[in-house]
Amino acid sequence: MLKLHVLASGSRGNAAIVENGRTGQGVLVDCGICKREFLDRAATCGFDLSGLAAVVITHDHGDHVKGLGVVLRGLAKAGVRPAVYASEAVLAASAPLRDAVASVGVSCRVFAAGDRLPLAGLAVRPFATSHDAAASFGFRFDEPVPRVEEGGAPEVAADALGFVTDTGFMTDEASRVLAGVRLLALESNHDDRMLREGPYPYPVKQRIASDRGHLSNEQAARALVDLVHEGLEAVVAMHVSQENNTYRLPRETLERALAEASPALAPQVRVTVAFQDRPVTVA
């Protein structure tokens, strides 16, 4: 079964590890935190970093890539050299990303939306999101059932996890790719009223609320209602703003939307919130 370790989530830095519980291998999604925080929080979650097989980058903003170089160099000293994947546009736009992979003598591998990346014993599928970056992506992680014999039936998913943050709206592609996941990491960035009445300059407020900004609590709730199904067990509210939200509001908004739209399914879905300053594990 899959596990999600959210080491940090928010505007000051993001990093999460998707663990293949069967093999102990993992895929790091973004690295916008310092080495000490990364190492300490991975240890707190019980993830053995010797099993870190790959890093995938959602987009080029600093809170998602600024810690990658120092973390990669620290891992390399311990003999761990995960492959790094990003889109061509993100790689071209981010000097910190290029410097990070060059500093450990590797090259960044390029992906595009719709690819199927075999990482850590998982099938990782990137899909485009809508954000004010050079390009931005979410991911679906599938743990396939191994084939019993050569030439047997195609692999099917034994478990699936969806990961979508930093998007101004839920695209049709995102909704389609994320259908049927058991675990869902879903952006719930801001409360509309808090953003409107808060201290940010008006252009920043416009950016956050735009189609190339971030999902609000209500947008996340609508997305969750569309994605809920009998196999959904947990949703994690991600990238929660410390200025324009609280850690209580996303959970309450998502739980209320589930209860109103799917009263029969709501009790089976655990709603958790990811934090900026401490790790959370969902399995």
mmCIF file of C-alpha atoms in Angstrom:
data_model
loop_
_atom_site.group_PDB
_atom_site.id
_atom_site.type_symbol
_atom_site.label_atom_id
_atom_site.label_comp_id
_atom_site.label_asym_id
_atom_site.label_seq_id
_atom_site.Cartn_x
_atom_site.Cartn_y
_atom_site.Cartn_z
ATOM 1 C CA MET A 1 0.000 0.000 0.000
ATOM 2 C CA LEU A 2 1.046 3.576 -0.612
ATOM 3 C CA LYS A 3 1.965 6.103 2.052
ATOM 4 C CA LEU A 4 2.186 9.884 1.769
ATOM 5 C CA HIS A 5 4.674 11.700 3.979
ATOM 6 C CA VAL A 6 4.125 15.465 3.735
ATOM 7 C CA LEU A 7 7.319 16.957 5.155
ATOM 8 C CA ALA A 8 6.245 20.561 4.579
ATOM 9 C CA SER A 9 3.431 22.261 2.700
ATOM 10 C CA GLY A 10 2.908 25.991 2.273
ATOM 11 C CA SER A 11 4.339 29.163 0.789
ATOM 12 C CA ARG A 12 7.594 28.893 2.788
ATOM 13 C CA GLY A 13 8.565 25.481 1.419
ATOM 14 C CA ASN A 14 7.159 22.229 0.095
ATOM 15 C CA ALA A 15 8.299 18.616 0.114
ATOM 16 C CA ALA A 16 6.456 15.298 0.195
ATOM 17 C CA ILE A 17 7.455 11.654 -0.207
ATOM 18 C CA VAL A 18 5.220 9.024 -1.773
ATOM 19 C CA GLU A 19 6.325 5.680 -0.365
ATOM 20 C CA ASN A 20 5.779 2.292 -1.952
ATOM 21 C CA GLY A 21 4.915 0.398 1.209
ATOM 22 C CA ARG A 22 5.646 -2.931 -0.425
ATOM 23 C CA THR A 23 9.276 -2.103 -1.273
ATOM 24 C CA GLY A 24 10.124 0.806 1.028
ATOM 25 C CA GLN A 25 11.171 2.887 -1.981
ATOM 26 C CA GLY A 26 9.916 6.411 -2.431
ATOM 27 C CA VAL A 27 9.502 9.379 -4.756
ATOM 28 C CA LEU A 28 10.109 12.911 -3.483
ATOM 29 C CA VAL A 29 7.697 15.530 -4.816
ATOM 30 C CA ASP A 30 9.491 18.908 -4.756
ATOM 31 C CA CYS A 31 12.122 20.078 -2.312
ATOM 32 C CA GLY A 32 11.724 23.619 -1.069
ATOM 33 C CA ILE A 33 13.011 23.084 2.486
ATOM 34 C CA CYS A 34 16.491 23.001 3.991
ATOM 35 C CA LYS A 35 18.533 19.823 4.471
ATOM 36 C CA ARG A 36 18.109 19.732 8.242
ATOM 37 C CA GLU A 37 14.324 19.971 8.000
ATOM 38 C CA PHE A 38 14.259 17.413 5.215
ATOM 39 C CA LEU A 39 16.363 14.863 7.103
ATOM 40 C CA ASP A 40 14.665 15.404 10.450
ATOM 41 C CA ARG A 41 11.138 15.196 9.096
ATOM 42 C CA ALA A 42 11.820 12.147 6.911
ATOM 43 C CA ALA A 43 13.191 10.435 10.028
ATOM 44 C CA THR A 44 10.131 11.485 12.049
ATOM 45 C CA CYS A 45 7.926 9.888 9.391
ATOM 46 C CA GLY A 46 9.959 6.695 9.532
ATOM 47 C CA PHE A 47 11.064 6.850 5.904
ATOM 48 C CA ASP A 48 14.506 5.359 5.189
ATOM 49 C CA LEU A 49 16.126 7.752 2.710
ATOM 50 C CA SER A 50 18.298 4.966 1.285
ATOM 51 C CA GLY A 51 15.114 3.984 -0.552
ATOM 52 C CA LEU A 52 14.591 7.363 -2.216
ATOM 53 C CA ALA A 53 14.574 6.447 -5.894
ATOM 54 C CA ALA A 54 13.498 9.648 -7.626
ATOM 55 C CA VAL A 55 12.504 13.296 -7.334
ATOM 56 C CA VAL A 56 9.703 14.824 -9.407
ATOM 57 C CA ILE A 57 9.237 18.594 -9.644
ATOM 58 C CA THR A 58 5.801 20.192 -9.962
ATOM 59 C CA HIS A 59 7.026 23.615 -11.121
ATOM 60 C CA ASP A 60 9.844 26.154 -10.921
ATOM 61 C CA HIS A 61 8.822 28.413 -8.012
ATOM 62 C CA GLY A 62 11.380 28.726 -5.227
ATOM 63 C CA ASP A 63 9.225 27.244 -2.490
ATOM 64 C CA HIS A 64 9.283 23.993 -4.470
ATOM 65 C CA VAL A 65 12.928 23.805 -5.612
ATOM 66 C CA LYS A 66 15.104 26.036 -3.435
ATOM 67 C CA GLY A 67 16.275 23.227 -1.131
ATOM 68 C CA LEU A 68 16.950 20.620 -3.779
ATOM 69 C CA GLY A 69 20.664 21.271 -4.289
ATOM 70 C CA VAL A 70 21.722 21.009 -0.659
ATOM 71 C CA VAL A 71 19.475 17.980 -0.125
ATOM 72 C CA LEU A 72 20.825 16.174 -3.198
ATOM 73 C CA ARG A 73 24.399 16.863 -2.105
ATOM 74 C CA GLY A 74 23.673 15.573 1.393
ATOM 75 C CA LEU A 75 22.075 12.429 0.006
ATOM 76 C CA ALA A 76 24.987 11.890 -2.391
ATOM 77 C CA LYS A 77 27.438 11.923 0.522
ATOM 78 C CA ALA A 78 25.392 9.083 2.011
ATOM 79 C CA GLY A 79 25.505 7.164 -1.276
ATOM 80 C CA VAL A 80 21.913 7.980 -2.297
ATOM 81 C CA ARG A 81 21.492 9.426 -5.784
ATOM 82 C CA PRO A 82 17.829 9.683 -6.792
ATOM 83 C CA ALA A 83 16.981 10.462 -10.397
ATOM 84 C CA VAL A 84 15.469 13.936 -10.877
ATOM 85 C CA TYR A 85 12.549 14.563 -13.239
ATOM 86 C CA ALA A 86 11.035 17.856 -14.421
ATOM 87 C CA SER A 87 9.312 19.197 -17.488
ATOM 88 C CA GLU A 88 11.385 20.813 -20.215
ATOM 89 C CA ALA A 89 9.842 24.241 -19.565
ATOM 90 C CA VAL A 90 10.472 24.054 -15.812
ATOM 91 C CA LEU A 91 14.056 22.914 -16.327
ATOM 92 C CA ALA A 92 14.699 25.800 -18.730
ATOM 93 C CA ALA A 93 13.136 28.341 -16.349
ATOM 94 C CA SER A 94 14.825 27.292 -13.112
ATOM 95 C CA ALA A 95 18.532 27.932 -12.644
ATOM 96 C CA PRO A 96 18.366 26.544 -9.067
ATOM 97 C CA LEU A 97 17.001 23.280 -10.446
ATOM 98 C CA ARG A 98 19.705 23.033 -13.113
ATOM 99 C CA ASP A 99 22.402 23.901 -10.575
ATOM 100 C CA ALA A 100 21.044 21.356 -8.099
ATOM 101 C CA VAL A 101 21.293 18.389 -10.439
ATOM 102 C CA ALA A 102 24.622 19.555 -11.870
ATOM 103 C CA SER A 103 26.081 19.820 -8.361
ATOM 104 C CA VAL A 104 25.851 16.046 -7.923
ATOM 105 C CA GLY A 105 26.965 15.195 -11.441
ATOM 106 C CA VAL A 106 23.636 14.060 -12.851
ATOM 107 C CA SER A 107 21.287 15.421 -15.468
ATOM 108 C CA CYS A 108 17.616 16.160 -15.068
ATOM 109 C CA ARG A 109 15.335 13.788 -16.934
ATOM 110 C CA VAL A 110 12.459 15.397 -18.811
ATOM 111 C CA PHE A 111 8.809 14.389 -18.647
ATOM 112 C CA ALA A 112 5.637 15.624 -20.316
ATOM 113 C CA ALA A 113 1.972 15.404 -19.417
ATOM 114 C CA GLY A 114 0.611 11.921 -20.074
ATOM 115 C CA ASP A 115 3.954 10.156 -19.636
ATOM 116 C CA ARG A 116 4.110 7.012 -17.532
ATOM 117 C CA LEU A 117 7.273 7.099 -15.421
ATOM 118 C CA PRO A 118 8.398 3.828 -13.780
ATOM 119 C CA LEU A 119 9.743 5.124 -10.455
ATOM 120 C CA ALA A 120 10.212 3.274 -7.144
ATOM 121 C CA GLY A 121 8.169 0.343 -8.399
ATOM 122 C CA LEU A 122 5.285 2.710 -9.171
ATOM 123 C CA ALA A 123 3.746 4.100 -12.344
ATOM 124 C CA VAL A 124 3.875 7.904 -12.037
ATOM 125 C CA ARG A 125 1.687 9.897 -14.400
ATOM 126 C CA PRO A 126 2.176 13.680 -14.691
ATOM 127 C CA PHE A 127 -0.723 15.926 -15.714
ATOM 128 C CA ALA A 128 -0.778 19.670 -16.388
ATOM 129 C CA THR A 129 -2.181 22.124 -13.849
ATOM 130 C CA SER A 130 -2.906 25.858 -14.156
ATOM 131 C CA HIS A 131 -0.421 28.064 -12.303
ATOM 132 C CA ASP A 132 1.631 31.190 -13.001
ATOM 133 C CA ALA A 133 4.838 29.243 -13.587
ATOM 134 C CA ALA A 134 6.768 28.216 -16.674
ATOM 135 C CA ALA A 135 4.739 25.005 -16.473
ATOM 136 C CA SER A 136 3.110 23.150 -13.591
ATOM 137 C CA PHE A 137 2.071 19.573 -12.941
ATOM 138 C CA GLY A 138 0.281 17.242 -10.588
ATOM 139 C CA PHE A 139 0.889 13.511 -10.381
ATOM 140 C CA ARG A 140 -0.930 10.220 -10.047
ATOM 141 C CA PHE A 141 0.989 7.362 -8.427
ATOM 142 C CA ASP A 142 -0.171 3.797 -9.121
ATOM 143 C CA GLU A 143 1.157 0.710 -7.404
ATOM 144 C CA PRO A 144 0.631 -2.010 -10.011
ATOM 145 C CA VAL A 145 -0.240 -5.605 -9.287
ATOM 146 C CA PRO A 146 2.743 -7.652 -10.552
ATOM 147 C CA ARG A 147 2.061 -9.963 -13.459
ATOM 148 C CA VAL A 148 1.992 -13.596 -12.463
ATOM 149 C CA GLU A 149 3.482 -14.801 -15.696
ATOM 150 C CA GLU A 150 4.915 -13.427 -18.908
ATOM 151 C CA GLY A 151 2.207 -12.592 -21.390
ATOM 152 C CA GLY A 152 -0.474 -12.454 -18.703
ATOM 153 C CA ALA A 153 -3.133 -9.835 -18.228
ATOM 154 C CA PRO A 154 -2.024 -6.170 -18.205
ATOM 155 C CA GLU A 155 -1.107 -4.715 -14.851
ATOM 156 C CA VAL A 156 -3.879 -3.100 -12.860
ATOM 157 C CA ALA A 157 -3.569 -0.686 -9.975
ATOM 158 C CA ALA A 158 -3.409 -2.249 -6.526
ATOM 159 C CA ASP A 159 -3.356 1.213 -4.973
ATOM 160 C CA ALA A 160 -3.386 4.793 -6.209
ATOM 161 C CA LEU A 161 -2.542 8.242 -4.870
ATOM 162 C CA GLY A 162 -3.296 11.622 -6.413
ATOM 163 C CA PHE A 163 -1.277 14.792 -5.825
ATOM 164 C CA VAL A 164 -2.451 18.206 -7.015
ATOM 165 C CA THR A 165 -1.351 21.606 -5.671
ATOM 166 C CA ASP A 166 -0.562 25.033 -7.144
ATOM 167 C CA THR A 167 -3.423 25.264 -9.581
ATOM 168 C CA GLY A 168 -5.972 28.033 -10.042
ATOM 169 C CA PHE A 169 -8.726 25.618 -10.962
ATOM 170 C CA MET A 170 -9.256 21.895 -11.277
ATOM 171 C CA THR A 171 -8.722 21.104 -14.950
ATOM 172 C CA ASP A 172 -10.723 18.437 -16.753
ATOM 173 C CA GLU A 173 -7.509 16.478 -17.221
ATOM 174 C CA ALA A 174 -6.743 16.582 -13.506
ATOM 175 C CA SER A 175 -10.233 15.344 -12.638
ATOM 176 C CA ARG A 176 -9.932 12.547 -15.157
ATOM 177 C CA VAL A 177 -6.464 11.398 -14.112
ATOM 178 C CA LEU A 178 -7.247 11.523 -10.384
ATOM 179 C CA ALA A 179 -10.445 9.498 -10.613
ATOM 180 C CA GLY A 180 -10.422 6.384 -8.456
ATOM 181 C CA VAL A 181 -7.460 7.148 -6.173
ATOM 182 C CA ARG A 182 -7.444 5.866 -2.579
ATOM 183 C CA LEU A 183 -5.376 8.758 -1.168
ATOM 184 C CA LEU A 184 -5.716 12.339 -2.409
ATOM 185 C CA ALA A 185 -3.413 15.286 -1.688
ATOM 186 C CA LEU A 186 -5.516 18.285 -2.714
ATOM 187 C CA GLU A 187 -4.649 21.972 -2.547
ATOM 188 C CA SER A 188 -6.873 24.015 -0.213
ATOM 189 C CA ASN A 189 -4.883 27.234 -0.119
ATOM 190 C CA HIS A 190 -7.086 30.080 1.039
ATOM 191 C CA ASP A 191 -10.392 31.156 2.470
ATOM 192 C CA ASP A 192 -12.061 33.573 0.052
ATOM 193 C CA ARG A 193 -13.105 36.059 2.725
ATOM 194 C CA MET A 194 -9.748 36.011 4.517
ATOM 195 C CA LEU A 195 -7.953 36.604 1.224
ATOM 196 C CA ARG A 196 -10.298 39.432 0.244
ATOM 197 C CA GLU A 197 -10.023 41.193 3.618
ATOM 198 C CA GLY A 198 -6.404 40.290 4.348
ATOM 199 C CA PRO A 199 -3.161 42.283 4.246
ATOM 200 C CA TYR A 200 -1.881 41.304 0.787
ATOM 201 C CA PRO A 201 -1.654 43.994 -1.923
ATOM 202 C CA TYR A 202 -4.562 43.900 -4.351
ATOM 203 C CA PRO A 203 -2.502 42.551 -7.316
ATOM 204 C CA VAL A 204 -1.312 39.641 -5.158
ATOM 205 C CA LYS A 205 -4.887 38.905 -4.090
ATOM 206 C CA GLN A 206 -5.923 38.914 -7.742
ATOM 207 C CA ARG A 207 -3.103 36.520 -8.628
ATOM 208 C CA ILE A 208 -3.952 34.036 -5.869
ATOM 209 C CA ALA A 209 -7.661 34.011 -6.720
ATOM 210 C CA SER A 210 -7.115 33.784 -10.479
ATOM 211 C CA ASP A 211 -7.251 30.721 -12.732
ATOM 212 C CA ARG A 212 -3.436 30.662 -12.543
ATOM 213 C CA GLY A 213 -3.269 30.977 -8.770
ATOM 214 C CA HIS A 214 -4.318 28.574 -6.019
ATOM 215 C CA LEU A 215 -7.408 26.566 -5.129
ATOM 216 C CA SER A 216 -9.558 28.027 -2.366
ATOM 217 C CA ASN A 217 -11.204 25.916 0.316
ATOM 218 C CA GLU A 218 -14.493 26.012 -1.589
ATOM 219 C CA GLN A 219 -12.857 25.082 -4.888
ATOM 220 C CA ALA A 220 -11.135 22.175 -3.164
ATOM 221 C CA ALA A 221 -14.461 21.083 -1.692
ATOM 222 C CA ARG A 222 -16.119 21.069 -5.120
ATOM 223 C CA ALA A 223 -13.214 19.083 -6.544
ATOM 224 C CA LEU A 224 -13.448 16.570 -3.718
ATOM 225 C CA VAL A 225 -17.171 16.085 -4.264
ATOM 226 C CA ASP A 226 -16.441 15.260 -7.909
ATOM 227 C CA LEU A 227 -13.694 12.794 -6.956
ATOM 228 C CA VAL A 228 -15.254 10.981 -4.022
ATOM 229 C CA HIS A 229 -15.974 7.295 -4.655
ATOM 230 C CA GLU A 230 -16.295 4.112 -2.647
ATOM 231 C CA GLY A 231 -12.536 3.519 -2.632
ATOM 232 C CA LEU A 232 -11.450 6.982 -1.450
ATOM 233 C CA GLU A 233 -10.111 6.671 2.090
ATOM 234 C CA ALA A 234 -8.224 9.889 2.843
ATOM 235 C CA VAL A 235 -7.754 13.432 1.587
ATOM 236 C CA VAL A 236 -5.003 15.798 2.722
ATOM 237 C CA ALA A 237 -5.552 19.558 2.433
ATOM 238 C CA MET A 238 -2.321 20.955 0.988
ATOM 239 C CA HIS A 239 -0.512 24.297 0.593
ATOM 240 C CA VAL A 240 -2.641 25.957 3.275
ATOM 241 C CA SER A 241 -1.891 29.692 3.512
ATOM 242 C CA GLN A 242 -0.770 30.901 6.913
ATOM 243 C CA GLU A 243 -2.013 34.419 6.123
ATOM 244 C CA ASN A 244 -5.277 33.732 4.264
ATOM 245 C CA ASN A 245 -6.498 30.536 5.891
ATOM 246 C CA THR A 246 -6.415 28.522 9.095
ATOM 247 C CA TYR A 247 -5.622 24.866 9.553
ATOM 248 C CA ARG A 248 -9.175 24.328 10.815
ATOM 249 C CA LEU A 249 -11.116 25.831 7.910
ATOM 250 C CA PRO A 250 -9.974 23.469 5.123
ATOM 251 C CA ARG A 251 -10.807 20.396 7.185
ATOM 252 C CA GLU A 252 -14.228 21.728 8.151
ATOM 253 C CA THR A 253 -15.016 22.839 4.586
ATOM 254 C CA LEU A 254 -14.033 19.506 3.052
ATOM 255 C CA GLU A 255 -15.838 17.470 5.702
ATOM 256 C CA ARG A 256 -19.005 19.552 5.305
ATOM 257 C CA ALA A 257 -18.964 19.206 1.518
ATOM 258 C CA LEU A 258 -18.587 15.436 1.793
ATOM 259 C CA ALA A 259 -21.380 15.149 4.344
ATOM 260 C CA GLU A 260 -23.765 17.191 2.200
ATOM 261 C CA ALA A 261 -22.941 15.621 -1.164
ATOM 262 C CA SER A 262 -22.198 12.011 -0.199
ATOM 263 C CA PRO A 263 -23.600 11.250 3.260
ATOM 264 C CA ALA A 264 -23.149 7.515 2.758
ATOM 265 C CA LEU A 265 -19.471 7.810 1.767
ATOM 266 C CA ALA A 266 -18.400 10.720 3.985
ATOM 267 C CA PRO A 267 -17.749 8.637 7.140
ATOM 268 C CA GLN A 268 -15.143 6.503 5.363
ATOM 269 C CA VAL A 269 -13.033 9.475 4.156
ATOM 270 C CA ARG A 270 -10.451 10.815 6.623
ATOM 271 C CA VAL A 271 -9.752 14.525 6.126
ATOM 272 C CA THR A 272 -6.286 15.658 7.236
ATOM 273 C CA VAL A 273 -4.442 18.960 6.900
ATOM 274 C CA ALA A 274 -0.752 19.245 5.941
ATOM 275 C CA PHE A 275 1.354 21.745 7.871
ATOM 276 C CA GLN A 276 4.210 24.095 7.070
ATOM 277 C CA ASP A 277 6.317 23.327 10.114
ATOM 278 C CA ARG A 278 5.707 19.663 10.955
ATOM 279 C CA PRO A 279 5.289 16.440 8.991
ATOM 280 C CA VAL A 280 2.119 14.427 8.436
ATOM 281 C CA THR A 281 1.856 10.824 7.248
ATOM 282 C CA VAL A 282 -1.264 9.379 5.626
ATOM 283 C CA ALA A 283 -1.542 5.715 4.647
#
